[in-house]
Amino acid sequence: MKSMLALAAVWLLSLPAMAGTYAQTRYPIVFAHGMFGFNNLAGVIEYWYGIPEDLRANGAQVYVTQVSPLDSSVARGEQLLAEVQNILAISGAAKVNLIGHSHGGQSVRYVAAVIPGQVASITTVGSPGFGSPVADLVLNINNISPTLESIALGALNALGDIIDLLSGGQYTPNIQASLTSLSTAGAAAFNASYPAGLPTSSCGQGAAVTHGVHMYSWGGTSVFTNFLDPTDALLGLSSLAFFGQPNDGLVGQCSSHLGVVLRDNYDMNHLDEVNQAFGLHAWDVDPVALYRNQANRLKMAGM
Ligand code: CA
């Protein structure tokens, strides 16, 4: 009887430490943020709102990286590469599973191209692989008024500076390099050097595996998804640059395609894709569940 009680006590004590295994991938999951992104602001506000916690509770080993909020695709890729090499050293893992949102998609594609042997998979979410007309539009202000362009870029750089400061970064924001990389022409230039996973036909699927790296993507095509979320209005404004073509407020439906396109038209806008702001999203799709499901997909594939 005493031993049974002792066993029961041990079982009860072990309960809080028990995590699920649904998201328990073989290799660590590493998150790479987008434009104006961060790991967390003032140590409180997460970019990937509630997502790492959910994956950890389901057994995954998760790392959240930080690069410059505003810089070119290659510069941010180099910064992520350094972080990934640190993570590989710290964790002792042979490979990582990279997940990039928005401009973070180019970062994970860059790392996969440079060290394919140490990347099991990349997943891009709402990433403008073929650029964004919003970047084209902002850069085009220069043709109308160089003064207005200078004011606009100055204000955006200042915002990048504040984000970098609040998130304890160490980078000098470069809005011109960021927008140039995210423009249609800048994305095409990056793609010429880093074509892995891109669709070979218009708006098609890309190769599922390149140089041993598995590639996936998903995206959204809604803009106004939650009447309580004030960021919907900002995305409503930027979505005007698409002239009615399906988009998530900043990225077009086909521009998000990479590797295996899991789905390109979720009822999500660009910020819903990372469960912002503060978990406010459409009622019919849970952004956190998409990451949990993707972790399970990677797990089942032995990654
Ligand atoms: Ca939202």
mmCIF file of C-alpha atoms and ligand atoms in Angstrom:
data_model
loop_
_atom_site.group_PDB
_atom_site.id
_atom_site.type_symbol
_atom_site.label_atom_id
_atom_site.label_comp_id
_atom_site.label_asym_id
_atom_site.label_seq_id
_atom_site.Cartn_x
_atom_site.Cartn_y
_atom_site.Cartn_z
ATOM 1 C CA MET A 1 0.000 0.000 0.000
ATOM 2 C CA LYS A 2 2.805 2.368 0.960
ATOM 3 C CA SER A 3 4.669 1.659 -2.271
ATOM 4 C CA MET A 4 1.485 2.253 -4.283
ATOM 5 C CA LEU A 5 1.053 5.619 -2.563
ATOM 6 C CA ALA A 6 4.683 6.460 -3.287
ATOM 7 C CA LEU A 7 4.199 5.534 -6.959
ATOM 8 C CA ALA A 8 1.075 7.683 -7.123
ATOM 9 C CA ALA A 9 2.987 10.601 -5.576
ATOM 10 C CA VAL A 10 5.800 10.236 -8.111
ATOM 11 C CA TRP A 11 3.237 10.147 -10.941
ATOM 12 C CA LEU A 12 1.489 13.264 -9.647
ATOM 13 C CA LEU A 13 4.774 15.131 -9.213
ATOM 14 C CA SER A 14 5.794 14.276 -12.758
ATOM 15 C CA LEU A 15 2.575 15.663 -14.259
ATOM 16 C CA PRO A 16 3.601 19.337 -14.617
ATOM 17 C CA ALA A 17 6.739 18.333 -16.478
ATOM 18 C CA MET A 18 4.846 16.165 -18.942
ATOM 19 C CA ALA A 19 4.577 17.819 -22.337
ATOM 20 C CA GLY A 20 2.727 16.585 -25.376
ATOM 21 C CA THR A 21 4.668 15.085 -28.244
ATOM 22 C CA TYR A 22 2.493 16.237 -31.179
ATOM 23 C CA ALA A 23 5.047 18.905 -32.192
ATOM 24 C CA GLN A 24 8.137 16.990 -31.047
ATOM 25 C CA THR A 25 10.297 17.344 -34.138
ATOM 26 C CA ARG A 26 13.641 15.584 -34.434
ATOM 27 C CA TYR A 27 15.444 18.884 -35.071
ATOM 28 C CA PRO A 28 14.912 22.258 -33.335
ATOM 29 C CA ILE A 29 12.451 24.725 -34.843
ATOM 30 C CA VAL A 30 13.974 28.159 -35.507
ATOM 31 C CA PHE A 31 11.794 31.218 -36.175
ATOM 32 C CA ALA A 32 12.918 34.139 -38.398
ATOM 33 C CA HIS A 33 10.872 37.359 -38.253
ATOM 34 C CA GLY A 34 9.913 39.745 -41.042
ATOM 35 C CA MET A 35 10.229 43.448 -41.836
ATOM 36 C CA PHE A 36 9.892 45.639 -38.729
ATOM 37 C CA GLY A 37 10.211 42.361 -36.793
ATOM 38 C CA PHE A 38 11.875 41.404 -33.533
ATOM 39 C CA ASN A 39 12.062 38.528 -31.075
ATOM 40 C CA ASN A 40 10.238 40.371 -28.325
ATOM 41 C CA LEU A 41 9.680 44.054 -27.504
ATOM 42 C CA ALA A 42 10.812 45.217 -24.071
ATOM 43 C CA GLY A 43 10.969 41.532 -23.139
ATOM 44 C CA VAL A 44 7.172 41.404 -23.141
ATOM 45 C CA ILE A 45 5.537 41.517 -26.566
ATOM 46 C CA GLU A 46 6.348 38.569 -28.782
ATOM 47 C CA TYR A 47 6.504 38.796 -32.567
ATOM 48 C CA TRP A 48 5.327 35.153 -32.838
ATOM 49 C CA TYR A 49 2.458 35.738 -30.433
ATOM 50 C CA GLY A 50 1.973 32.624 -28.279
ATOM 51 C CA ILE A 51 3.402 30.340 -30.967
ATOM 52 C CA PRO A 52 6.737 29.183 -29.432
ATOM 53 C CA GLU A 53 4.982 28.417 -26.122
ATOM 54 C CA ASP A 54 2.388 26.266 -27.855
ATOM 55 C CA LEU A 55 5.012 24.323 -29.784
ATOM 56 C CA ARG A 56 7.124 23.817 -26.658
ATOM 57 C CA ALA A 57 4.059 22.574 -24.746
ATOM 58 C CA ASN A 58 3.682 20.031 -27.531
ATOM 59 C CA GLY A 59 7.256 18.819 -27.284
ATOM 60 C CA ALA A 60 9.205 20.976 -29.742
ATOM 61 C CA GLN A 61 12.567 22.582 -29.076
ATOM 62 C CA VAL A 62 12.129 26.191 -30.264
ATOM 63 C CA TYR A 63 14.494 29.105 -30.885
ATOM 64 C CA VAL A 64 13.348 32.638 -31.775
ATOM 65 C CA THR A 65 15.962 34.630 -33.672
ATOM 66 C CA GLN A 66 16.468 38.347 -34.210
ATOM 67 C CA VAL A 67 17.994 40.119 -37.199
ATOM 68 C CA SER A 68 17.810 43.718 -38.405
ATOM 69 C CA PRO A 69 14.193 44.885 -38.710
ATOM 70 C CA LEU A 70 15.172 46.667 -41.922
ATOM 71 C CA ASP A 71 17.926 45.544 -44.264
ATOM 72 C CA SER A 72 18.511 43.729 -47.544
ATOM 73 C CA SER A 73 17.582 40.050 -47.971
ATOM 74 C CA VAL A 74 21.249 39.045 -48.128
ATOM 75 C CA ALA A 75 22.317 41.134 -45.090
ATOM 76 C CA ARG A 76 19.448 39.707 -43.012
ATOM 77 C CA GLY A 77 20.261 36.227 -44.348
ATOM 78 C CA GLU A 78 23.868 36.584 -43.156
ATOM 79 C CA GLN A 79 22.623 37.708 -39.716
ATOM 80 C CA LEU A 80 20.293 34.693 -39.494
ATOM 81 C CA LEU A 81 23.106 32.389 -40.642
ATOM 82 C CA ALA A 82 25.223 33.511 -37.660
ATOM 83 C CA GLU A 83 22.280 32.871 -35.310
ATOM 84 C CA VAL A 84 21.615 29.427 -36.776
ATOM 85 C CA GLN A 85 25.265 28.460 -36.421
ATOM 86 C CA ASN A 86 25.066 29.506 -32.756
ATOM 87 C CA ILE A 87 21.910 27.443 -32.261
ATOM 88 C CA LEU A 88 23.523 24.384 -33.886
ATOM 89 C CA ALA A 89 26.513 24.774 -31.550
ATOM 90 C CA ILE A 90 24.420 25.321 -28.401
ATOM 91 C CA SER A 91 21.858 22.593 -29.063
ATOM 92 C CA GLY A 92 24.249 20.065 -30.530
ATOM 93 C CA ALA A 93 21.608 19.388 -33.197
ATOM 94 C CA ALA A 94 22.782 18.257 -36.627
ATOM 95 C CA LYS A 95 20.117 20.279 -38.428
ATOM 96 C CA VAL A 96 17.355 22.832 -37.873
ATOM 97 C CA ASN A 97 13.835 23.374 -39.197
ATOM 98 C CA LEU A 98 13.571 27.043 -40.221
ATOM 99 C CA ILE A 99 10.298 28.980 -40.319
ATOM 100 C CA GLY A 100 10.283 32.519 -41.774
ATOM 101 C CA HIS A 101 7.468 35.051 -41.893
ATOM 102 C CA SER A 102 7.313 37.804 -44.502
ATOM 103 C CA HIS A 103 10.862 39.071 -45.237
ATOM 104 C CA GLY A 104 12.027 36.238 -42.944
ATOM 105 C CA GLY A 105 11.191 33.925 -45.860
ATOM 106 C CA GLN A 106 14.149 35.295 -47.801
ATOM 107 C CA SER A 107 16.331 34.881 -44.678
ATOM 108 C CA VAL A 108 15.549 31.163 -44.312
ATOM 109 C CA ARG A 109 15.959 30.602 -48.069
ATOM 110 C CA TYR A 110 19.387 32.247 -47.853
ATOM 111 C CA VAL A 111 20.498 30.034 -44.948
ATOM 112 C CA ALA A 112 19.168 26.903 -46.715
ATOM 113 C CA ALA A 113 21.226 27.821 -49.782
ATOM 114 C CA VAL A 114 24.438 28.439 -47.820
ATOM 115 C CA ILE A 115 24.340 25.457 -45.402
ATOM 116 C CA PRO A 116 21.863 22.958 -46.941
ATOM 117 C CA GLY A 117 23.438 20.070 -45.026
ATOM 118 C CA GLN A 118 22.389 21.656 -41.734
ATOM 119 C CA VAL A 119 18.840 22.606 -42.709
ATOM 120 C CA ALA A 120 16.205 19.868 -42.643
ATOM 121 C CA SER A 121 13.378 22.103 -43.835
ATOM 122 C CA ILE A 122 12.293 25.664 -44.470
ATOM 123 C CA THR A 123 8.721 26.913 -44.196
ATOM 124 C CA THR A 124 7.792 30.374 -45.401
ATOM 125 C CA VAL A 125 4.611 32.081 -44.203
ATOM 126 C CA GLY A 126 3.172 35.095 -46.062
ATOM 127 C CA SER A 127 6.569 35.692 -47.608
ATOM 128 C CA PRO A 128 6.790 37.879 -50.742
ATOM 129 C CA GLY A 129 8.986 35.579 -52.836
ATOM 130 C CA PHE A 130 8.206 37.629 -55.914
ATOM 131 C CA GLY A 131 8.159 40.972 -54.095
ATOM 132 C CA SER A 132 5.319 43.242 -53.019
ATOM 133 C CA PRO A 133 3.611 46.065 -54.917
ATOM 134 C CA VAL A 134 3.483 47.914 -51.578
ATOM 135 C CA ALA A 135 7.303 48.207 -51.647
ATOM 136 C CA ASP A 136 7.132 49.252 -55.318
ATOM 137 C CA LEU A 137 4.605 51.934 -54.421
ATOM 138 C CA VAL A 138 6.620 53.389 -51.528
ATOM 139 C CA LEU A 139 9.818 53.446 -53.620
ATOM 140 C CA ASN A 140 7.873 55.109 -56.431
ATOM 141 C CA ILE A 141 7.052 58.128 -54.249
ATOM 142 C CA ASN A 142 10.539 59.308 -55.237
ATOM 143 C CA ASN A 143 9.321 59.905 -58.802
ATOM 144 C CA ILE A 144 6.537 62.132 -57.508
ATOM 145 C CA SER A 145 8.411 64.005 -54.769
ATOM 146 C CA PRO A 146 11.946 63.192 -53.578
ATOM 147 C CA THR A 147 11.247 65.331 -50.495
ATOM 148 C CA LEU A 148 8.142 63.320 -49.576
ATOM 149 C CA GLU A 149 10.094 60.092 -50.205
ATOM 150 C CA SER A 150 12.880 61.279 -47.925
ATOM 151 C CA ILE A 151 10.371 62.113 -45.149
ATOM 152 C CA ALA A 152 8.584 58.766 -45.540
ATOM 153 C CA LEU A 153 11.797 56.719 -45.485
ATOM 154 C CA GLY A 154 13.123 58.763 -42.549
ATOM 155 C CA ALA A 155 9.976 58.021 -40.555
ATOM 156 C CA LEU A 156 10.116 54.291 -41.387
ATOM 157 C CA ASN A 157 13.821 54.139 -40.459
ATOM 158 C CA ALA A 158 13.031 55.841 -37.147
ATOM 159 C CA LEU A 159 10.361 53.198 -36.468
ATOM 160 C CA GLY A 160 12.932 50.508 -37.280
ATOM 161 C CA ASP A 161 15.338 52.159 -34.833
ATOM 162 C CA ILE A 162 12.737 52.144 -32.044
ATOM 163 C CA ILE A 163 11.945 48.461 -32.665
ATOM 164 C CA ASP A 164 15.646 47.569 -32.666
ATOM 165 C CA LEU A 165 16.178 49.512 -29.437
ATOM 166 C CA LEU A 166 13.174 48.038 -27.621
ATOM 167 C CA SER A 167 14.084 44.517 -28.663
ATOM 168 C CA GLY A 168 17.709 44.827 -27.605
ATOM 169 C CA GLY A 169 19.017 44.470 -31.145
ATOM 170 C CA GLN A 170 22.313 45.778 -32.395
ATOM 171 C CA TYR A 171 21.490 46.762 -35.926
ATOM 172 C CA THR A 172 21.306 49.994 -37.885
ATOM 173 C CA PRO A 173 18.023 49.907 -39.813
ATOM 174 C CA ASN A 174 18.294 50.421 -43.554
ATOM 175 C CA ILE A 175 14.826 51.098 -44.994
ATOM 176 C CA GLN A 176 16.137 51.736 -48.512
ATOM 177 C CA ALA A 177 17.829 48.306 -48.627
ATOM 178 C CA SER A 178 14.746 46.658 -47.100
ATOM 179 C CA LEU A 179 12.258 48.138 -49.575
ATOM 180 C CA THR A 180 14.574 47.542 -52.530
ATOM 181 C CA SER A 181 14.826 43.841 -51.580
ATOM 182 C CA LEU A 182 11.048 43.599 -51.165
ATOM 183 C CA SER A 183 10.252 45.331 -54.457
ATOM 184 C CA THR A 184 9.347 43.256 -57.507
ATOM 185 C CA ALA A 185 12.718 43.985 -59.156
ATOM 186 C CA GLY A 186 14.696 43.395 -55.938
ATOM 187 C CA ALA A 187 12.969 40.072 -55.291
ATOM 188 C CA ALA A 188 13.711 38.972 -58.879
ATOM 189 C CA ALA A 189 17.403 39.807 -58.378
ATOM 190 C CA PHE A 190 17.504 37.759 -55.131
ATOM 191 C CA ASN A 191 15.646 34.876 -56.824
ATOM 192 C CA ALA A 192 18.235 34.740 -59.610
ATOM 193 C CA SER A 193 20.874 33.848 -56.988
ATOM 194 C CA TYR A 194 18.613 31.841 -54.633
ATOM 195 C CA PRO A 195 15.983 30.102 -56.798
ATOM 196 C CA ALA A 196 15.452 26.948 -54.684
ATOM 197 C CA GLY A 197 11.798 26.124 -54.068
ATOM 198 C CA LEU A 198 10.348 28.828 -56.296
ATOM 199 C CA PRO A 199 7.431 27.799 -58.544
ATOM 200 C CA THR A 200 8.532 27.076 -62.087
ATOM 201 C CA SER A 201 5.098 27.941 -63.501
ATOM 202 C CA SER A 202 3.021 31.025 -62.789
ATOM 203 C CA CYS A 203 1.465 30.685 -59.326
ATOM 204 C CA GLY A 204 2.353 26.963 -59.238
ATOM 205 C CA GLN A 205 4.052 24.750 -56.681
ATOM 206 C CA GLY A 206 7.813 24.630 -56.224
ATOM 207 C CA ALA A 207 10.097 21.599 -55.787
ATOM 208 C CA ALA A 208 9.344 19.780 -52.529
ATOM 209 C CA VAL A 209 13.042 19.117 -51.848
ATOM 210 C CA THR A 210 16.169 20.939 -53.069
ATOM 211 C CA HIS A 211 19.688 19.839 -52.010
ATOM 212 C CA GLY A 212 18.046 17.733 -49.289
ATOM 213 C CA VAL A 213 16.102 20.680 -47.820
ATOM 214 C CA HIS A 214 12.307 20.199 -47.666
ATOM 215 C CA MET A 215 10.359 23.358 -48.499
ATOM 216 C CA TYR A 216 6.818 24.432 -47.629
ATOM 217 C CA SER A 217 4.753 27.601 -47.632
ATOM 218 C CA TRP A 218 1.373 29.022 -46.713
ATOM 219 C CA GLY A 219 -0.304 32.400 -46.842
ATOM 220 C CA GLY A 220 -3.535 34.338 -46.435
ATOM 221 C CA THR A 221 -5.781 36.409 -48.658
ATOM 222 C CA SER A 222 -7.976 38.278 -46.195
ATOM 223 C CA VAL A 223 -7.441 41.817 -44.941
ATOM 224 C CA PHE A 224 -10.234 42.670 -42.498
ATOM 225 C CA THR A 225 -10.520 39.664 -40.188
ATOM 226 C CA ASN A 226 -11.318 40.962 -36.695
ATOM 227 C CA PHE A 227 -13.206 44.167 -35.924
ATOM 228 C CA LEU A 228 -11.385 44.488 -32.587
ATOM 229 C CA ASP A 229 -7.953 44.599 -34.250
ATOM 230 C CA PRO A 230 -6.896 48.179 -35.194
ATOM 231 C CA THR A 231 -4.051 46.857 -37.387
ATOM 232 C CA ASP A 232 -6.649 45.625 -39.898
ATOM 233 C CA ALA A 233 -7.207 49.262 -40.957
ATOM 234 C CA LEU A 234 -3.479 49.747 -41.726
ATOM 235 C CA LEU A 235 -3.451 46.590 -43.831
ATOM 236 C CA GLY A 236 -6.643 47.758 -45.519
ATOM 237 C CA LEU A 237 -4.737 50.849 -46.637
ATOM 238 C CA SER A 238 -1.656 48.975 -47.906
ATOM 239 C CA SER A 239 -3.836 46.382 -49.667
ATOM 240 C CA LEU A 240 -5.006 49.133 -52.048
ATOM 241 C CA ALA A 241 -1.627 48.708 -53.818
ATOM 242 C CA PHE A 242 -2.896 45.348 -55.157
ATOM 243 C CA PHE A 243 -5.797 46.872 -57.139
ATOM 244 C CA GLY A 244 -8.145 44.043 -56.160
ATOM 245 C CA GLN A 245 -5.749 41.107 -56.648
ATOM 246 C CA PRO A 246 -5.949 38.601 -53.742
ATOM 247 C CA ASN A 247 -3.524 39.583 -50.964
ATOM 248 C CA ASP A 248 -3.010 39.558 -47.188
ATOM 249 C CA GLY A 249 -2.540 43.338 -46.986
ATOM 250 C CA LEU A 250 1.157 43.274 -47.900
ATOM 251 C CA VAL A 251 1.792 40.075 -49.895
ATOM 252 C CA GLY A 252 -0.045 38.724 -52.943
ATOM 253 C CA GLN A 253 -1.495 35.201 -53.051
ATOM 254 C CA CYS A 254 0.930 33.862 -55.680
ATOM 255 C CA SER A 255 3.954 35.753 -54.314
ATOM 256 C CA SER A 256 3.787 33.596 -51.165
ATOM 257 C CA HIS A 257 4.342 30.315 -53.078
ATOM 258 C CA LEU A 258 7.441 28.257 -52.234
ATOM 259 C CA GLY A 259 8.060 24.506 -52.306
ATOM 260 C CA VAL A 260 4.964 22.558 -51.296
ATOM 261 C CA VAL A 261 2.187 25.166 -51.122
ATOM 262 C CA LEU A 262 0.166 23.915 -48.160
ATOM 263 C CA ARG A 263 -2.465 26.599 -48.753
ATOM 264 C CA ASP A 264 -2.322 30.144 -50.124
ATOM 265 C CA ASN A 265 -5.720 31.592 -49.218
ATOM 266 C CA TYR A 266 -6.297 31.274 -45.502
ATOM 267 C CA ASP A 267 -8.745 33.708 -43.940
ATOM 268 C CA MET A 268 -5.789 35.623 -42.505
ATOM 269 C CA ASN A 269 -4.091 38.950 -43.077
ATOM 270 C CA HIS A 270 -0.353 39.579 -42.905
ATOM 271 C CA LEU A 271 -0.324 40.074 -39.122
ATOM 272 C CA ASP A 272 -2.775 37.224 -38.388
ATOM 273 C CA GLU A 273 -0.091 34.982 -39.898
ATOM 274 C CA VAL A 274 1.953 35.507 -36.707
ATOM 275 C CA ASN A 275 -1.146 35.643 -34.480
ATOM 276 C CA GLN A 276 -1.137 39.456 -34.161
ATOM 277 C CA ALA A 277 -2.188 41.722 -32.839
ATOM 278 C CA PHE A 278 -2.339 39.893 -29.482
ATOM 279 C CA GLY A 279 -4.152 36.866 -30.852
ATOM 280 C CA LEU A 280 -6.863 38.805 -32.687
ATOM 281 C CA HIS A 281 -7.685 36.944 -35.914
ATOM 282 C CA ALA A 282 -10.611 35.539 -37.880
ATOM 283 C CA TRP A 283 -12.852 33.101 -36.020
ATOM 284 C CA ASP A 284 -12.494 30.304 -38.573
ATOM 285 C CA VAL A 285 -8.722 29.783 -38.562
ATOM 286 C CA ASP A 286 -6.305 29.556 -35.638
ATOM 287 C CA PRO A 287 -2.821 30.728 -36.727
ATOM 288 C CA VAL A 288 -1.186 28.870 -33.807
ATOM 289 C CA ALA A 289 -2.740 25.576 -34.904
ATOM 290 C CA LEU A 290 -1.164 25.973 -38.357
ATOM 291 C CA TYR A 291 2.331 26.056 -36.809
ATOM 292 C CA ARG A 292 1.475 23.128 -34.508
ATOM 293 C CA ASN A 293 0.257 21.133 -37.519
ATOM 294 C CA GLN A 294 3.369 22.025 -39.501
ATOM 295 C CA ALA A 295 5.584 20.852 -36.625
ATOM 296 C CA ASN A 296 3.654 17.572 -36.620
ATOM 297 C CA ARG A 297 4.076 17.298 -40.411
ATOM 298 C CA LEU A 298 7.856 17.737 -39.994
ATOM 299 C CA LYS A 299 7.888 15.227 -37.133
ATOM 300 C CA MET A 300 6.018 12.606 -39.174
ATOM 301 C CA ALA A 301 8.496 13.153 -42.030
ATOM 302 C CA GLY A 302 11.375 12.378 -39.655
ATOM 303 C CA MET A 303 12.568 15.955 -39.360
HETATM 304 CA CA CA B 1 -5.130 40.353 -36.611
#
